[in-house]
Amino acid sequence: MKAIKLSDGIHWIGANISTNDLFEGIWPIPDGVTLNSYLVQGEKTAVIDLVRDWGGAPTYVLSQMESVGIKPKDLDYVILNHLEPDHTGWLDMIHIIAENAKILTTEKGAEMAKAFYNLKEEDIDVVKSGDTLDLGNGKNLVFEEIPHVHWPETMVTYETSSNTLFSCDAFGSFGALKGSIFDDEVPEADFDYYEEETLRYYANIVGPFSTHVLKAIDKLGSLEIDMIAPSHGLIWRGKPERIIEQYVAYANYSKDYAEPEITFIWGSMYGNTERMVRAVLKGIAKEEVPVHIFHVPEDDVSYILGQAWKSAGLVFGMPTYEYKMFPPMRYVIDLLAQKQARYKKVLRFGSFGWSGGAEREFSDKIERLKWDLLESFDFKGAPTQEDLEKGIELGQKIAKQVNEIPRKFE
Ligand code: FEO
């Protein structure tokens, strides 16, 4: 496997990971993920971000380095933009085989490198915003800290001769690459796949740090960027503005009502809540608002978070279970809260057998989420005809509210 040239002296080295493992031990990646590293060769050579020992990635990276005449002992610098182990898992090995390389990272990154990989003070050079590294032959790197995109130690590296931004998790995506690593070689039809996987990655990984994402984009705004080379997903050289616009939109979804769409999540024990699901959907259908329907526990929360992040409307159908919410729904709502999915138009309903309780727990949980609750209503046992009519009416009402929200991003 050969390294792929981005520009003179700059190459992609990385791996498309295909695995049944969960990303971060939580998120399914049935379509895989890429781990992107980059080689920058001047008179000196730097590798920017690493991989973890996953799906044979280190073997690919070593053979790609070799394809441009680089062996680990030839590396002068290992630059760690971010210490999460998907980008550093291989550090303990590369630290041994790249015996001449100095490790560069931020002050917080250095602390993490010591904690995760038992590195010593003398192994690491600490860099900060505005520091530069001249590799010779016209290759010059500039570092800029972008804390909390994704962890507090994160920085980006910018190469000045090619105007390439090595952005690590920022502008990244789930999903293995299909055929090309470059956005301008992707058929337009494939962008639906990349956008879905970018949205899901954003909601699962980066979402809670949206304020920091917007700060970072603002901070990097003064750079002339011809190419964005993240550590996951496509390299953007045709239209780098496309992925920046996507990230700006996704970050803003947590600051105001998102797109005029509804994510409808439901679970039912014996079909009584399910009967109300059909009634509410009937009401929503009257307003022709796009609806993304998920059934818990069958549908994975990773996908629910992706669509819920983008939707201005959320509908929850859940029965009471032992005086509380249906447990798989509690998991969904806890994660929506943890990821800070705020500003939503919300409707909740469900069946109970004796005293109820889901409604109380739901109201307590959503108190701090800036959710605008249309109604949270329960019915005993099976819904009556009157209950079902109320469901249709509330479905139409929330759909109308959601349809009044202007679309922000196509
Ligand atoms: Fe791709 Fe936060 O690591």
mmCIF file of C-alpha atoms and ligand atoms in Angstrom:
data_model
loop_
_atom_site.group_PDB
_atom_site.id
_atom_site.type_symbol
_atom_site.label_atom_id
_atom_site.label_comp_id
_atom_site.label_asym_id
_atom_site.label_seq_id
_atom_site.Cartn_x
_atom_site.Cartn_y
_atom_site.Cartn_z
ATOM 1 C CA MET A 1 0.000 0.000 0.000
ATOM 2 C CA LYS A 2 1.405 3.369 -1.050
ATOM 3 C CA ALA A 3 1.268 6.766 0.575
ATOM 4 C CA ILE A 4 -1.005 9.189 -1.289
ATOM 5 C CA LYS A 5 0.371 12.587 -2.263
ATOM 6 C CA LEU A 6 -1.497 15.676 -1.048
ATOM 7 C CA SER A 7 1.122 18.098 -2.381
ATOM 8 C CA ASP A 8 4.907 18.196 -2.801
ATOM 9 C CA GLY A 9 6.446 16.559 0.247
ATOM 10 C CA ILE A 10 3.113 15.943 1.969
ATOM 11 C CA HIS A 11 1.476 12.507 1.978
ATOM 12 C CA TRP A 12 -1.515 10.770 3.520
ATOM 13 C CA ILE A 13 -0.629 7.610 5.387
ATOM 14 C CA GLY A 14 -3.498 5.909 7.134
ATOM 15 C CA ALA A 15 -6.031 3.140 7.190
ATOM 16 C CA ASN A 16 -9.648 2.439 6.436
ATOM 17 C CA ILE A 17 -10.751 0.469 9.483
ATOM 18 C CA SER A 18 -13.430 -2.170 9.016
ATOM 19 C CA THR A 19 -14.413 -3.701 12.340
ATOM 20 C CA ASN A 20 -17.204 -4.923 14.565
ATOM 21 C CA ASP A 21 -15.625 -3.002 17.449
ATOM 22 C CA LEU A 22 -17.451 0.013 18.788
ATOM 23 C CA PHE A 23 -15.768 3.411 18.401
ATOM 24 C CA GLU A 24 -14.867 4.718 21.879
ATOM 25 C CA GLY A 25 -16.363 1.432 23.088
ATOM 26 C CA ILE A 26 -19.875 2.872 22.520
ATOM 27 C CA TRP A 27 -20.629 3.833 18.920
ATOM 28 C CA PRO A 28 -21.197 1.287 16.133
ATOM 29 C CA ILE A 29 -19.268 1.883 12.922
ATOM 30 C CA PRO A 30 -20.692 -0.712 10.502
ATOM 31 C CA ASP A 31 -19.328 1.339 7.585
ATOM 32 C CA GLY A 32 -15.944 1.693 9.251
ATOM 33 C CA VAL A 33 -13.846 4.743 9.998
ATOM 34 C CA THR A 34 -10.537 6.090 8.734
ATOM 35 C CA LEU A 35 -7.497 6.841 10.820
ATOM 36 C CA ASN A 36 -5.577 9.485 8.889
ATOM 37 C CA SER A 37 -1.927 10.311 9.521
ATOM 38 C CA TYR A 38 0.232 12.588 7.450
ATOM 39 C CA LEU A 39 3.915 12.755 6.528
ATOM 40 C CA VAL A 40 5.478 16.150 5.899
ATOM 41 C CA GLN A 41 8.962 15.982 4.366
ATOM 42 C CA GLY A 42 11.320 18.943 4.198
ATOM 43 C CA GLU A 43 14.974 18.540 5.098
ATOM 44 C CA LYS A 44 13.494 17.070 8.242
ATOM 45 C CA THR A 45 10.473 14.778 8.387
ATOM 46 C CA ALA A 46 7.436 14.978 10.619
ATOM 47 C CA VAL A 47 4.499 12.644 11.051
ATOM 48 C CA ILE A 48 1.302 14.359 12.129
ATOM 49 C CA ASP A 49 -0.983 12.229 14.294
ATOM 50 C CA LEU A 50 -0.709 8.505 14.576
ATOM 51 C CA VAL A 51 -3.061 5.538 14.503
ATOM 52 C CA ARG A 52 -3.926 2.887 17.045
ATOM 53 C CA ASP A 53 -3.148 -0.791 16.636
ATOM 54 C CA TRP A 54 -6.547 -1.524 15.110
ATOM 55 C CA GLY A 55 -7.411 -3.366 11.895
ATOM 56 C CA GLY A 56 -3.743 -3.611 10.928
ATOM 57 C CA ALA A 57 -3.334 0.190 10.807
ATOM 58 C CA PRO A 58 0.332 0.321 11.954
ATOM 59 C CA THR A 59 1.331 -2.174 9.251
ATOM 60 C CA TYR A 60 -0.361 -0.072 6.568
ATOM 61 C CA VAL A 61 1.261 3.106 7.859
ATOM 62 C CA LEU A 62 4.742 1.568 7.953
ATOM 63 C CA SER A 63 4.464 0.316 4.375
ATOM 64 C CA GLN A 64 3.113 3.688 3.241
ATOM 65 C CA MET A 65 6.052 5.454 4.890
ATOM 66 C CA GLU A 66 8.397 3.052 3.154
ATOM 67 C CA SER A 67 6.744 3.805 -0.217
ATOM 68 C CA VAL A 68 8.136 7.356 0.037
ATOM 69 C CA GLY A 69 11.488 6.214 1.374
ATOM 70 C CA ILE A 70 10.903 6.842 5.076
ATOM 71 C CA LYS A 71 11.675 4.402 7.837
ATOM 72 C CA PRO A 72 10.660 5.116 11.461
ATOM 73 C CA LYS A 73 14.276 5.928 12.384
ATOM 74 C CA ASP A 74 14.197 8.701 9.734
ATOM 75 C CA LEU A 75 11.415 10.559 11.537
ATOM 76 C CA ASP A 76 12.550 13.765 13.233
ATOM 77 C CA TYR A 77 9.210 14.731 14.766
ATOM 78 C CA VAL A 78 6.010 13.026 15.877
ATOM 79 C CA ILE A 79 3.345 15.727 16.187
ATOM 80 C CA LEU A 80 0.383 14.858 18.383
ATOM 81 C CA ASN A 81 -2.517 17.206 17.763
ATOM 82 C CA HIS A 82 -4.716 15.224 20.156
ATOM 83 C CA LEU A 83 -3.999 12.481 22.655
ATOM 84 C CA GLU A 84 -7.137 10.340 22.381
ATOM 85 C CA PRO A 85 -5.844 6.828 21.797
ATOM 86 C CA ASP A 86 -7.434 6.436 18.347
ATOM 87 C CA HIS A 87 -4.594 8.802 17.278
ATOM 88 C CA THR A 88 -1.941 7.801 19.774
ATOM 89 C CA GLY A 89 -2.489 4.110 20.542
ATOM 90 C CA TRP A 90 0.600 3.309 18.486
ATOM 91 C CA LEU A 91 2.731 5.861 20.358
ATOM 92 C CA ASP A 92 4.393 3.411 22.713
ATOM 93 C CA MET A 93 5.652 1.425 19.709
ATOM 94 C CA ILE A 94 6.599 4.379 17.457
ATOM 95 C CA HIS A 95 8.434 5.940 20.393
ATOM 96 C CA ILE A 96 10.717 2.901 20.411
ATOM 97 C CA ILE A 97 11.193 2.403 16.665
ATOM 98 C CA ALA A 98 11.381 6.103 15.747
ATOM 99 C CA GLU A 99 14.392 6.431 18.004
ATOM 100 C CA ASN A 100 15.462 9.845 16.678
ATOM 101 C CA ALA A 101 12.053 11.525 16.773
ATOM 102 C CA LYS A 102 11.040 14.242 19.187
ATOM 103 C CA ILE A 103 7.404 14.245 20.248
ATOM 104 C CA LEU A 104 5.603 17.592 19.958
ATOM 105 C CA THR A 105 2.331 18.369 21.662
ATOM 106 C CA THR A 106 0.650 20.962 23.900
ATOM 107 C CA GLU A 107 1.308 21.278 27.622
ATOM 108 C CA LYS A 108 -1.885 19.382 28.474
ATOM 109 C CA GLY A 109 -1.039 16.868 25.733
ATOM 110 C CA ALA A 110 2.353 16.259 27.344
ATOM 111 C CA GLU A 111 0.674 15.452 30.664
ATOM 112 C CA MET A 112 -1.617 12.981 28.895
ATOM 113 C CA ALA A 113 1.284 11.421 26.956
ATOM 114 C CA LYS A 114 3.025 10.764 30.260
ATOM 115 C CA ALA A 115 -0.146 9.335 31.813
ATOM 116 C CA PHE A 116 -1.220 7.139 28.907
ATOM 117 C CA TYR A 117 2.177 6.029 27.584
ATOM 118 C CA ASN A 118 4.597 6.522 30.446
ATOM 119 C CA LEU A 119 6.668 9.012 28.440
ATOM 120 C CA LYS A 120 9.294 11.096 30.191
ATOM 121 C CA GLU A 121 9.640 14.881 30.279
ATOM 122 C CA GLU A 122 12.710 14.722 28.035
ATOM 123 C CA ASP A 123 10.826 12.785 25.326
ATOM 124 C CA ILE A 124 8.473 15.692 24.657
ATOM 125 C CA ASP A 125 8.726 19.267 23.369
ATOM 126 C CA VAL A 126 5.765 21.371 24.430
ATOM 127 C CA VAL A 127 4.329 23.759 21.821
ATOM 128 C CA LYS A 128 1.694 26.443 22.109
ATOM 129 C CA SER A 129 -0.421 28.611 19.813
ATOM 130 C CA GLY A 130 1.699 30.503 17.298
ATOM 131 C CA ASP A 131 4.810 28.330 17.699
ATOM 132 C CA THR A 132 6.403 27.275 14.420
ATOM 133 C CA LEU A 133 8.558 24.412 13.233
ATOM 134 C CA ASP A 134 10.746 24.913 10.168
ATOM 135 C CA LEU A 135 11.330 21.532 8.496
ATOM 136 C CA GLY A 136 13.501 23.053 5.757
ATOM 137 C CA ASN A 137 12.923 22.966 2.004
ATOM 138 C CA GLY A 138 10.076 25.435 2.376
ATOM 139 C CA LYS A 139 8.034 23.280 4.725
ATOM 140 C CA ASN A 140 6.978 25.258 7.744
ATOM 141 C CA LEU A 141 4.474 24.192 10.406
ATOM 142 C CA VAL A 142 2.451 26.469 12.675
ATOM 143 C CA PHE A 143 0.593 25.196 15.746
ATOM 144 C CA GLU A 144 -2.693 26.526 17.058
ATOM 145 C CA GLU A 145 -4.469 25.268 20.142
ATOM 146 C CA ILE A 146 -8.181 24.541 19.762
ATOM 147 C CA PRO A 147 -9.060 23.241 23.237
ATOM 148 C CA HIS A 148 -12.032 20.889 23.542
ATOM 149 C CA VAL A 149 -12.246 20.019 19.880
ATOM 150 C CA HIS A 150 -12.281 17.295 21.018
ATOM 151 C CA TRP A 151 -10.307 17.058 24.324
ATOM 152 C CA PRO A 152 -8.844 20.019 26.251
ATOM 153 C CA GLU A 153 -5.309 19.457 24.928
ATOM 154 C CA THR A 154 -6.214 19.544 21.230
ATOM 155 C CA MET A 155 -4.346 21.655 18.679
ATOM 156 C CA VAL A 156 -4.186 21.851 14.894
ATOM 157 C CA THR A 157 -1.101 22.047 12.682
ATOM 158 C CA TYR A 158 -0.976 24.291 9.617
ATOM 159 C CA GLU A 159 1.553 23.900 6.793
ATOM 160 C CA THR A 160 2.301 27.265 5.232
ATOM 161 C CA SER A 161 3.639 26.345 1.762
ATOM 162 C CA SER A 162 0.535 24.344 0.837
ATOM 163 C CA ASN A 163 -2.006 26.097 3.099
ATOM 164 C CA THR A 164 -2.954 22.700 4.517
ATOM 165 C CA LEU A 165 -4.744 22.487 7.850
ATOM 166 C CA PHE A 166 -4.184 19.227 9.726
ATOM 167 C CA SER A 167 -7.273 19.536 11.877
ATOM 168 C CA CYS A 168 -7.395 16.199 13.745
ATOM 169 C CA ASP A 169 -10.965 15.486 15.000
ATOM 170 C CA ALA A 170 -12.268 18.852 13.789
ATOM 171 C CA PHE A 171 -14.018 18.373 10.418
ATOM 172 C CA GLY A 172 -13.828 14.598 10.877
ATOM 173 C CA SER A 173 -16.392 11.905 10.173
ATOM 174 C CA PHE A 174 -17.291 8.291 10.727
ATOM 175 C CA GLY A 175 -17.403 6.051 7.664
ATOM 176 C CA ALA A 176 -14.584 4.414 5.743
ATOM 177 C CA LEU A 177 -13.612 6.152 2.528
ATOM 178 C CA LYS A 178 -15.033 4.783 -0.688
ATOM 179 C CA GLY A 179 -12.328 4.737 -3.336
ATOM 180 C CA SER A 180 -10.723 8.150 -2.920
ATOM 181 C CA ILE A 181 -9.420 10.115 0.014
ATOM 182 C CA PHE A 182 -10.253 13.477 -1.644
ATOM 183 C CA ASP A 183 -13.630 15.237 -1.671
ATOM 184 C CA ASP A 184 -13.181 16.351 -5.300
ATOM 185 C CA GLU A 185 -12.995 12.733 -6.445
ATOM 186 C CA VAL A 186 -16.214 11.682 -4.699
ATOM 187 C CA PRO A 187 -19.323 11.264 -6.895
ATOM 188 C CA GLU A 188 -21.992 13.746 -5.756
ATOM 189 C CA ALA A 189 -24.343 10.844 -4.933
ATOM 190 C CA ASP A 190 -21.909 9.587 -2.269
ATOM 191 C CA PHE A 191 -22.047 12.824 -0.298
ATOM 192 C CA ASP A 192 -25.327 11.716 1.326
ATOM 193 C CA TYR A 193 -23.349 8.881 2.921
ATOM 194 C CA TYR A 194 -20.525 11.174 4.024
ATOM 195 C CA GLU A 195 -22.907 13.826 5.375
ATOM 196 C CA GLU A 196 -24.904 11.258 7.393
ATOM 197 C CA GLU A 197 -21.711 9.861 8.861
ATOM 198 C CA THR A 198 -20.338 13.344 9.563
ATOM 199 C CA LEU A 199 -23.541 14.314 11.371
ATOM 200 C CA ARG A 200 -23.519 11.100 13.409
ATOM 201 C CA TYR A 201 -19.827 11.579 14.278
ATOM 202 C CA TYR A 202 -20.508 15.187 15.273
ATOM 203 C CA ALA A 203 -23.486 14.309 17.493
ATOM 204 C CA ASN A 204 -21.736 11.318 19.073
ATOM 205 C CA ILE A 205 -18.263 12.789 19.579
ATOM 206 C CA VAL A 206 -18.017 16.557 19.197
ATOM 207 C CA GLY A 207 -21.540 17.822 19.984
ATOM 208 C CA PRO A 208 -21.078 18.782 23.654
ATOM 209 C CA PHE A 209 -18.132 20.965 22.645
ATOM 210 C CA SER A 210 -20.058 23.018 20.069
ATOM 211 C CA THR A 211 -19.186 26.359 21.673
ATOM 212 C CA HIS A 212 -15.512 25.417 21.374
ATOM 213 C CA VAL A 213 -16.035 24.300 17.759
ATOM 214 C CA LEU A 214 -17.368 27.747 16.838
ATOM 215 C CA LYS A 215 -14.528 29.456 18.741
ATOM 216 C CA ALA A 216 -11.981 27.298 16.911
ATOM 217 C CA ILE A 217 -13.510 28.006 13.499
ATOM 218 C CA ASP A 218 -13.429 31.711 14.326
ATOM 219 C CA LYS A 219 -9.812 31.478 15.474
ATOM 220 C CA LEU A 220 -8.747 29.644 12.311
ATOM 221 C CA GLY A 221 -10.639 32.106 10.125
ATOM 222 C CA SER A 222 -7.538 34.224 9.522
ATOM 223 C CA LEU A 223 -5.710 31.321 7.857
ATOM 224 C CA GLU A 224 -5.751 30.848 4.117
ATOM 225 C CA ILE A 225 -6.873 27.247 3.875
ATOM 226 C CA ASP A 226 -6.600 25.368 0.573
ATOM 227 C CA MET A 227 -6.889 21.891 2.067
ATOM 228 C CA ILE A 228 -8.382 20.466 5.259
ATOM 229 C CA ALA A 229 -6.794 17.186 6.272
ATOM 230 C CA PRO A 230 -8.635 15.789 9.312
ATOM 231 C CA SER A 231 -7.749 12.620 11.163
ATOM 232 C CA HIS A 232 -11.021 10.881 10.237
ATOM 233 C CA GLY A 233 -12.796 10.966 6.891
ATOM 234 C CA LEU A 234 -12.329 12.815 3.621
ATOM 235 C CA ILE A 235 -9.547 15.253 2.836
ATOM 236 C CA TRP A 236 -11.167 18.471 1.608
ATOM 237 C CA ARG A 237 -9.184 20.076 -1.211
ATOM 238 C CA GLY A 238 -11.973 20.755 -3.740
ATOM 239 C CA LYS A 239 -14.409 22.544 -1.477
ATOM 240 C CA PRO A 240 -12.985 22.848 2.049
ATOM 241 C CA GLU A 241 -15.724 25.387 2.740
ATOM 242 C CA ARG A 242 -18.279 22.564 2.440
ATOM 243 C CA ILE A 243 -17.115 20.750 5.575
ATOM 244 C CA ILE A 244 -16.611 24.056 7.443
ATOM 245 C CA GLU A 245 -20.238 25.016 6.660
ATOM 246 C CA GLN A 246 -21.437 21.606 7.849
ATOM 247 C CA TYR A 247 -19.581 21.973 11.154
ATOM 248 C CA VAL A 248 -20.825 25.546 11.666
ATOM 249 C CA ALA A 249 -24.417 24.369 11.100
ATOM 250 C CA TYR A 250 -24.048 21.370 13.421
ATOM 251 C CA ALA A 251 -22.477 23.505 16.162
ATOM 252 C CA ASN A 252 -25.300 26.020 15.899
ATOM 253 C CA TYR A 253 -27.928 23.283 16.283
ATOM 254 C CA SER A 254 -27.190 23.326 20.021
ATOM 255 C CA LYS A 255 -27.650 27.093 20.243
ATOM 256 C CA ASP A 256 -31.118 27.444 18.714
ATOM 257 C CA TYR A 257 -33.832 25.268 17.180
ATOM 258 C CA ALA A 258 -32.223 23.133 14.481
ATOM 259 C CA GLU A 259 -33.873 22.000 11.214
ATOM 260 C CA PRO A 260 -37.663 21.669 10.696
ATOM 261 C CA GLU A 261 -37.664 17.895 11.134
ATOM 262 C CA ILE A 262 -38.902 15.531 13.836
ATOM 263 C CA THR A 263 -37.048 12.647 15.415
ATOM 264 C CA PHE A 264 -39.664 10.263 16.761
ATOM 265 C CA ILE A 265 -38.404 7.720 19.278
ATOM 266 C CA TRP A 266 -40.665 5.100 20.725
ATOM 267 C CA GLY A 267 -40.748 1.868 22.689
ATOM 268 C CA SER A 268 -43.722 -0.234 23.763
ATOM 269 C CA MET A 269 -44.102 -3.243 26.041
ATOM 270 C CA TYR A 270 -47.448 -4.721 24.950
ATOM 271 C CA GLY A 271 -48.600 -2.526 22.051
ATOM 272 C CA ASN A 272 -50.618 0.086 23.959
ATOM 273 C CA THR A 273 -48.062 2.889 23.604
ATOM 274 C CA GLU A 274 -47.558 1.680 20.020
ATOM 275 C CA ARG A 275 -51.230 2.362 19.236
ATOM 276 C CA MET A 276 -50.704 5.958 20.304
ATOM 277 C CA VAL A 277 -47.515 6.113 18.183
ATOM 278 C CA ARG A 278 -49.641 5.474 15.103
ATOM 279 C CA ALA A 279 -52.133 8.171 16.103
ATOM 280 C CA VAL A 280 -49.447 10.804 16.711
ATOM 281 C CA LEU A 281 -47.725 9.933 13.423
ATOM 282 C CA LYS A 282 -51.075 10.352 11.681
ATOM 283 C CA GLY A 283 -51.276 13.877 13.078
ATOM 284 C CA ILE A 284 -47.689 14.695 12.089
ATOM 285 C CA ALA A 285 -48.334 13.427 8.546
ATOM 286 C CA LYS A 286 -50.954 16.144 8.059
ATOM 287 C CA GLU A 287 -48.171 18.758 8.094
ATOM 288 C CA GLU A 288 -45.658 16.973 5.823
ATOM 289 C CA VAL A 289 -42.701 17.487 8.128
ATOM 290 C CA PRO A 290 -39.785 15.041 7.637
ATOM 291 C CA VAL A 291 -39.840 12.391 10.384
ATOM 292 C CA HIS A 292 -37.021 10.071 11.452
ATOM 293 C CA ILE A 293 -38.524 7.139 13.370
ATOM 294 C CA PHE A 294 -36.539 5.035 15.823
ATOM 295 C CA HIS A 295 -37.690 2.095 17.892
ATOM 296 C CA VAL A 296 -35.933 1.407 21.182
ATOM 297 C CA PRO A 297 -34.207 -0.717 22.280
ATOM 298 C CA GLU A 298 -33.793 -2.133 18.763
ATOM 299 C CA ASP A 299 -32.295 0.977 17.109
ATOM 300 C CA ASP A 300 -28.882 2.050 18.307
ATOM 301 C CA VAL A 301 -28.676 5.328 20.199
ATOM 302 C CA SER A 302 -25.749 6.479 18.037
ATOM 303 C CA TYR A 303 -28.107 6.892 15.055
ATOM 304 C CA ILE A 304 -30.844 8.423 17.235
ATOM 305 C CA LEU A 305 -28.407 11.079 18.486
ATOM 306 C CA GLY A 306 -27.404 11.948 14.906
ATOM 307 C CA GLN A 307 -30.939 12.666 13.700
ATOM 308 C CA ALA A 308 -32.082 14.166 17.012
ATOM 309 C CA TRP A 309 -29.164 16.612 16.894
ATOM 310 C CA LYS A 310 -30.398 17.891 13.528
ATOM 311 C CA SER A 311 -34.137 17.899 14.347
ATOM 312 C CA ALA A 312 -35.950 20.827 15.949
ATOM 313 C CA GLY A 313 -38.707 18.451 17.102
ATOM 314 C CA LEU A 314 -38.462 15.406 19.352
ATOM 315 C CA VAL A 315 -41.330 13.035 20.104
ATOM 316 C CA PHE A 316 -40.985 10.345 22.762
ATOM 317 C CA GLY A 317 -43.454 7.476 23.095
ATOM 318 C CA MET A 318 -42.698 5.332 26.153
ATOM 319 C CA PRO A 319 -44.654 3.400 28.750
ATOM 320 C CA THR A 320 -44.128 3.678 32.482
ATOM 321 C CA TYR A 321 -41.951 0.819 33.725
ATOM 322 C CA GLU A 322 -41.852 0.173 37.485
ATOM 323 C CA TYR A 323 -42.830 3.789 38.358
ATOM 324 C CA LYS A 324 -40.164 5.175 35.990
ATOM 325 C CA MET A 325 -39.437 5.688 32.291
ATOM 326 C CA PHE A 326 -39.054 2.706 29.983
ATOM 327 C CA PRO A 327 -35.328 1.992 30.651
ATOM 328 C CA PRO A 328 -34.027 2.039 27.043
ATOM 329 C CA MET A 329 -35.684 5.451 26.620
ATOM 330 C CA ARG A 330 -34.005 6.712 29.772
ATOM 331 C CA TYR A 331 -30.640 5.816 28.201
ATOM 332 C CA VAL A 332 -31.534 7.818 25.073
ATOM 333 C CA ILE A 333 -32.659 10.855 27.080
ATOM 334 C CA ASP A 334 -29.615 10.726 29.345
ATOM 335 C CA LEU A 335 -27.332 10.734 26.308
ATOM 336 C CA LEU A 336 -29.264 13.573 24.661
ATOM 337 C CA ALA A 337 -28.728 15.517 27.892
ATOM 338 C CA GLN A 338 -25.051 14.553 28.150
ATOM 339 C CA LYS A 339 -24.445 15.603 24.537
ATOM 340 C CA GLN A 340 -26.315 18.873 25.207
ATOM 341 C CA ALA A 341 -28.975 18.490 22.521
ATOM 342 C CA ARG A 342 -30.799 21.685 23.468
ATOM 343 C CA TYR A 343 -33.601 23.847 22.051
ATOM 344 C CA LYS A 344 -36.168 21.265 20.973
ATOM 345 C CA LYS A 345 -39.939 21.288 20.544
ATOM 346 C CA VAL A 346 -40.981 18.207 22.471
ATOM 347 C CA LEU A 347 -43.976 15.905 22.889
ATOM 348 C CA ARG A 348 -44.112 12.873 25.199
ATOM 349 C CA PHE A 349 -46.792 10.260 25.760
ATOM 350 C CA GLY A 350 -47.180 6.734 27.085
ATOM 351 C CA SER A 351 -49.279 4.049 28.723
ATOM 352 C CA PHE A 352 -49.175 3.070 32.396
ATOM 353 C CA GLY A 353 -50.688 0.134 34.280
ATOM 354 C CA TRP A 354 -51.369 1.438 37.781
ATOM 355 C CA SER A 355 -49.834 4.682 39.117
ATOM 356 C CA GLY A 356 -47.657 6.021 36.270
ATOM 357 C CA GLY A 357 -44.304 7.693 36.943
ATOM 358 C CA ALA A 358 -42.612 8.102 33.531
ATOM 359 C CA GLU A 359 -44.007 11.615 33.184
ATOM 360 C CA ARG A 360 -42.510 12.760 36.520
ATOM 361 C CA GLU A 361 -39.075 11.364 35.744
ATOM 362 C CA PHE A 362 -39.150 12.810 32.221
ATOM 363 C CA SER A 363 -40.047 16.322 33.466
ATOM 364 C CA ASP A 364 -37.224 16.243 36.029
ATOM 365 C CA LYS A 365 -34.670 15.111 33.470
ATOM 366 C CA ILE A 366 -35.442 17.704 30.835
ATOM 367 C CA GLU A 367 -35.611 20.671 33.191
ATOM 368 C CA ARG A 368 -32.227 22.099 32.220
ATOM 369 C CA LEU A 369 -32.297 21.284 28.517
ATOM 370 C CA LYS A 370 -34.185 24.324 27.205
ATOM 371 C CA TRP A 371 -36.764 21.992 25.675
ATOM 372 C CA ASP A 372 -40.148 23.514 24.876
ATOM 373 C CA LEU A 373 -42.581 20.824 26.066
ATOM 374 C CA LEU A 374 -45.865 20.893 24.178
ATOM 375 C CA GLU A 375 -47.394 18.202 26.399
ATOM 376 C CA SER A 376 -46.477 15.073 28.287
ATOM 377 C CA PHE A 377 -49.544 12.887 28.593
ATOM 378 C CA ASP A 378 -50.233 9.430 29.946
ATOM 379 C CA PHE A 379 -53.164 7.072 29.594
ATOM 380 C CA LYS A 380 -54.106 4.060 31.706
ATOM 381 C CA GLY A 381 -53.811 0.754 29.866
ATOM 382 C CA ALA A 382 -54.996 0.937 26.275
ATOM 383 C CA PRO A 383 -55.698 4.356 24.716
ATOM 384 C CA THR A 384 -59.382 5.191 24.351
ATOM 385 C CA GLN A 385 -60.787 6.647 21.134
ATOM 386 C CA GLU A 386 -60.683 10.013 22.858
ATOM 387 C CA ASP A 387 -56.999 9.506 23.759
ATOM 388 C CA LEU A 388 -56.193 8.599 20.159
ATOM 389 C CA GLU A 389 -57.916 11.689 18.856
ATOM 390 C CA LYS A 390 -55.879 13.764 21.291
ATOM 391 C CA GLY A 391 -52.735 12.040 19.969
ATOM 392 C CA ILE A 392 -53.615 12.971 16.377
ATOM 393 C CA GLU A 393 -54.245 16.543 17.422
ATOM 394 C CA LEU A 394 -50.971 16.846 19.363
ATOM 395 C CA GLY A 395 -49.042 15.214 16.504
ATOM 396 C CA GLN A 396 -50.359 17.818 14.113
ATOM 397 C CA LYS A 397 -49.695 20.598 16.622
ATOM 398 C CA ILE A 398 -46.022 19.759 17.163
ATOM 399 C CA ALA A 399 -45.515 19.269 13.420
ATOM 400 C CA LYS A 400 -46.955 22.737 12.817
ATOM 401 C CA GLN A 401 -44.633 24.260 15.433
ATOM 402 C CA VAL A 402 -41.642 22.528 13.871
ATOM 403 C CA ASN A 403 -42.625 23.537 10.344
ATOM 404 C CA GLU A 404 -42.531 27.185 11.390
ATOM 405 C CA ILE A 405 -38.797 26.918 12.106
ATOM 406 C CA PRO A 406 -36.715 28.093 9.130
ATOM 407 C CA ARG A 407 -34.364 25.589 7.497
ATOM 408 C CA LYS A 408 -30.753 26.589 8.206
ATOM 409 C CA PHE A 409 -28.694 24.123 6.224
ATOM 410 C CA GLU A 410 -29.424 21.980 3.173
HETATM 411 FE FE1 FEO B 1 -10.403 10.890 16.877
HETATM 412 FE FE2 FEO B 1 -11.003 12.523 19.860
HETATM 413 O O1 FEO B 1 -10.180 11.288 18.721
#
